[in-house]
Amino acid sequence: MADSLGVKIFQADIIYHLFDKFTAYREELKAKKREEFRSVAVFPCKLRILPQFIFNSRDPIVMGVMVENGIVKVGTPICVPSKE
């Protein structure tokens, strides 16, 4: 019944070994989910536009920026909360 419902059963003679198995299983699940949603995740960052390096102000916008906080990755959506 556990297999049909997708329930994992842990068994050990020593409680510490049981805890270690459960912890390892939980970390494995986290790693799988992290890998599954890696392409969907958006990591916040703060950029400063360098005015002397604006090469194209229309679609596609090409400009130089300084990353102040976070990490910028290819495909990261960018928005301008204020024009200041």
Coordinates of N, CA and C in Angstrom, one line a residue:
M1 N 0.8 -1.2 0.0 CA 0.0 0.0 0.0 C 0.9 1.3 0.0
A2 N 2.0 1.2 0.7 CA 2.9 2.4 0.8 C 3.4 2.7 -0.6
D3 N 3.8 1.7 -1.4 CA 4.3 1.9 -2.7 C 3.3 2.5 -3.6
S4 N 2.0 2.0 -3.5 CA 1.0 2.6 -4.4 C 0.7 4.0 -4.0
L5 N 0.8 4.4 -2.8 CA 0.6 5.8 -2.4 C 1.8 6.7 -2.5
G6 N 3.0 6.1 -2.7 CA 4.2 6.9 -2.8 C 4.8 7.3 -1.5
V7 N 4.5 6.5 -0.4 CA 5.0 6.8 0.9 C 6.3 6.0 1.1
K8 N 7.3 6.7 1.6 CA 8.6 6.1 1.9 C 8.6 5.6 3.3
I9 N 9.0 4.4 3.5 CA 9.1 3.8 4.9 C 10.6 3.6 5.3
F10 N 10.9 4.1 6.4 CA 12.3 4.0 6.9 C 12.3 3.0 8.1
Q11 N 13.4 2.2 8.1 CA 13.5 1.2 9.1 C 15.0 1.1 9.6
A12 N 15.2 1.1 10.9 CA 16.5 1.0 11.5 C 16.4 0.5 12.9
D13 N 17.5 -0.2 13.4 CA 17.5 -0.7 14.7 C 17.8 0.4 15.7
I14 N 18.6 1.4 15.3 CA 19.0 2.5 16.2 C 18.4 3.8 15.7
I15 N 17.8 4.5 16.7 CA 17.1 5.7 16.4 C 17.9 6.7 15.6
Y16 N 19.2 6.8 15.9 CA 20.1 7.8 15.3 C 20.3 7.4 13.8
H17 N 20.3 6.2 13.5 CA 20.4 5.7 12.1 C 19.1 6.1 11.3
L18 N 18.0 5.9 12.0 CA 16.7 6.2 11.4 C 16.7 7.7 11.1
F19 N 17.1 8.5 12.0 CA 17.1 10.0 11.8 C 18.0 10.4 10.7
D20 N 19.2 9.7 10.6 CA 20.1 10.0 9.5 C 19.5 9.6 8.1
K21 N 18.8 8.5 8.1 CA 18.2 8.1 6.8 C 17.1 9.1 6.4
F22 N 16.3 9.5 7.4 CA 15.3 10.5 7.1 C 15.9 11.8 6.6
T23 N 16.9 12.3 7.3 CA 17.5 13.5 6.9 C 18.1 13.5 5.5
A24 N 18.8 12.4 5.2 CA 19.4 12.2 3.9 C 18.3 12.2 2.8
Y25 N 17.2 11.5 3.1 CA 16.0 11.5 2.2 C 15.5 12.9 1.9
R26 N 15.3 13.6 3.0 CA 14.8 15.0 2.9 C 15.7 15.9 2.1
E27 N 17.0 15.8 2.3 CA 17.9 16.6 1.5 C 17.9 16.2 0.0
E28 N 17.7 14.9 -0.3 CA 17.6 14.4 -1.6 C 16.4 15.0 -2.3
L29 N 15.2 15.0 -1.6 CA 14.0 15.6 -2.1 C 14.2 17.1 -2.4
K30 N 14.9 17.8 -1.5 CA 15.1 19.2 -1.7 C 16.0 19.5 -2.9
A31 N 17.0 18.6 -3.1 CA 17.9 18.8 -4.3 C 17.1 18.5 -5.6
K32 N 16.2 17.6 -5.6 CA 15.4 17.3 -6.8 C 14.5 18.4 -7.1
K33 N 13.9 19.0 -6.1 CA 12.9 20.1 -6.3 C 13.7 21.4 -6.8
R34 N 14.9 21.6 -6.2 CA 15.7 22.7 -6.6 C 16.1 22.6 -8.0
E35 N 16.5 21.4 -8.5 CA 16.9 21.2 -9.9 C 15.7 21.3 -10.8
E36 N 14.6 20.9 -10.4 CA 13.3 20.9 -11.2 C 12.9 22.4 -11.4
F37 N 13.0 23.2 -10.4 CA 12.5 24.6 -10.6 C 13.7 25.6 -10.8
R38 N 14.8 25.1 -11.2 CA 16.0 26.0 -11.4 C 15.7 27.0 -12.5
S39 N 15.1 26.6 -13.6 CA 14.8 27.4 -14.7 C 13.7 28.5 -14.5
V40 N 12.9 28.2 -13.5 CA 11.7 29.1 -13.1 C 12.1 30.1 -12.1
A41 N 13.1 29.8 -11.3 CA 13.5 30.7 -10.2 C 14.0 32.1 -10.7
V42 N 13.6 33.1 -10.0 CA 14.2 34.5 -10.3 C 14.9 35.0 -9.1
F43 N 16.1 35.3 -9.2 CA 16.9 35.8 -8.1 C 16.9 37.3 -8.1
P44 N 16.5 38.0 -7.1 CA 16.5 39.4 -7.1 C 17.9 40.0 -7.1
C45 N 18.1 41.1 -7.7 CA 19.3 41.8 -7.8 C 19.1 43.3 -7.9
K46 N 20.1 44.1 -7.6 CA 20.0 45.6 -7.8 C 21.1 46.0 -8.7
L47 N 20.6 46.7 -9.8 CA 21.6 47.2 -10.8 C 21.6 48.7 -10.8
R48 N 22.8 49.3 -11.2 CA 22.9 50.7 -11.4 C 23.3 50.9 -12.9
I49 N 22.4 51.6 -13.6 CA 22.7 51.9 -15.0 C 23.8 52.9 -15.1
L50 N 24.8 52.6 -15.9 CA 25.9 53.5 -16.2 C 25.6 54.4 -17.4
P51 N 25.2 55.6 -17.2 CA 24.7 56.5 -18.3 C 25.7 56.6 -19.5
Q52 N 27.0 56.5 -19.3 CA 27.9 56.7 -20.3 C 28.0 55.4 -21.2
F53 N 27.3 54.3 -20.8 CA 27.4 53.1 -21.5 C 26.0 52.6 -22.0
I54 N 25.1 53.6 -22.4 CA 23.8 53.3 -23.0 C 24.1 53.3 -24.5
F55 N 24.0 52.1 -25.1 CA 24.3 52.0 -26.5 C 23.1 51.9 -27.4
N56 N 22.0 51.4 -26.8 CA 20.7 51.3 -27.6 C 19.6 51.5 -26.6
S57 N 18.7 52.5 -26.7 CA 17.7 52.8 -25.7 C 16.3 52.2 -26.1
R58 N 16.3 51.6 -27.3 CA 15.0 50.9 -27.7 C 15.2 49.4 -27.8
D59 N 14.2 48.7 -28.2 CA 14.2 47.3 -28.2 C 15.2 46.7 -29.2
P60 N 16.2 46.0 -28.9 CA 16.6 45.5 -27.6 C 17.5 46.6 -26.9
I61 N 17.3 46.8 -25.6 CA 18.0 47.8 -24.9 C 19.4 47.2 -24.6
V62 N 20.4 48.0 -24.9 CA 21.8 47.5 -24.7 C 22.5 48.6 -23.9
M63 N 22.9 48.2 -22.7 CA 23.5 49.2 -21.8 C 24.4 48.5 -20.8
G64 N 25.3 49.3 -20.2 CA 26.2 48.8 -19.2 C 25.6 49.1 -17.8
V65 N 25.8 48.1 -16.9 CA 25.3 48.2 -15.6 C 26.3 47.8 -14.6
M66 N 26.1 48.3 -13.4 CA 27.0 47.8 -12.2 C 26.0 47.0 -11.3
V67 N 26.4 45.8 -11.0 CA 25.6 45.0 -10.1 C 25.9 45.4 -8.6
E68 N 25.0 46.0 -7.9 CA 25.2 46.4 -6.6 C 24.9 45.3 -5.6
N69 N 23.8 44.5 -5.8 CA 23.4 43.4 -4.9 C 22.9 42.3 -5.7
G70 N 23.1 41.1 -5.3 CA 22.5 39.9 -5.9 C 23.4 39.4 -7.0
I71 N 22.7 38.5 -7.8 CA 23.4 37.9 -9.0 C 22.5 38.0 -10.2
V72 N 23.1 38.4 -11.3 CA 22.4 38.6 -12.6 C 22.7 37.4 -13.4
K73 N 21.7 36.7 -13.9 CA 21.9 35.5 -14.8 C 21.2 35.8 -16.1
V74 N 21.6 35.1 -17.1 CA 21.0 35.2 -18.5 C 19.5 34.9 -18.4
G75 N 18.7 35.8 -18.9 CA 17.2 35.6 -18.9 C 16.5 36.1 -17.7
T76 N 17.2 36.8 -16.8 CA 16.6 37.4 -15.7 C 15.7 38.6 -16.1
P77 N 14.4 38.6 -15.7 CA 13.6 39.8 -16.1 C 14.0 41.0 -15.3
I78 N 14.0 42.1 -16.0 CA 14.4 43.4 -15.4 C 13.3 44.4 -15.4
C79 N 13.1 45.1 -14.3 CA 12.1 46.1 -14.3 C 12.7 47.4 -13.7
V80 N 12.1 48.5 -14.0 CA 12.6 49.8 -13.5 C 11.5 50.4 -12.5
P81 N 11.8 50.3 -11.2 CA 10.8 50.7 -10.2 C 10.6 52.2 -10.2
S82 N 11.7 53.0 -10.5 CA 11.6 54.4 -10.6 C 12.7 54.9 -11.6
K83 N 12.5 56.1 -12.1 CA 13.4 56.6 -13.1 C 14.5 57.4 -12.5
E84 N 14.6 57.4 -11.2 CA 15.7 58.1 -10.5 C 16.9 57.1 -10.4

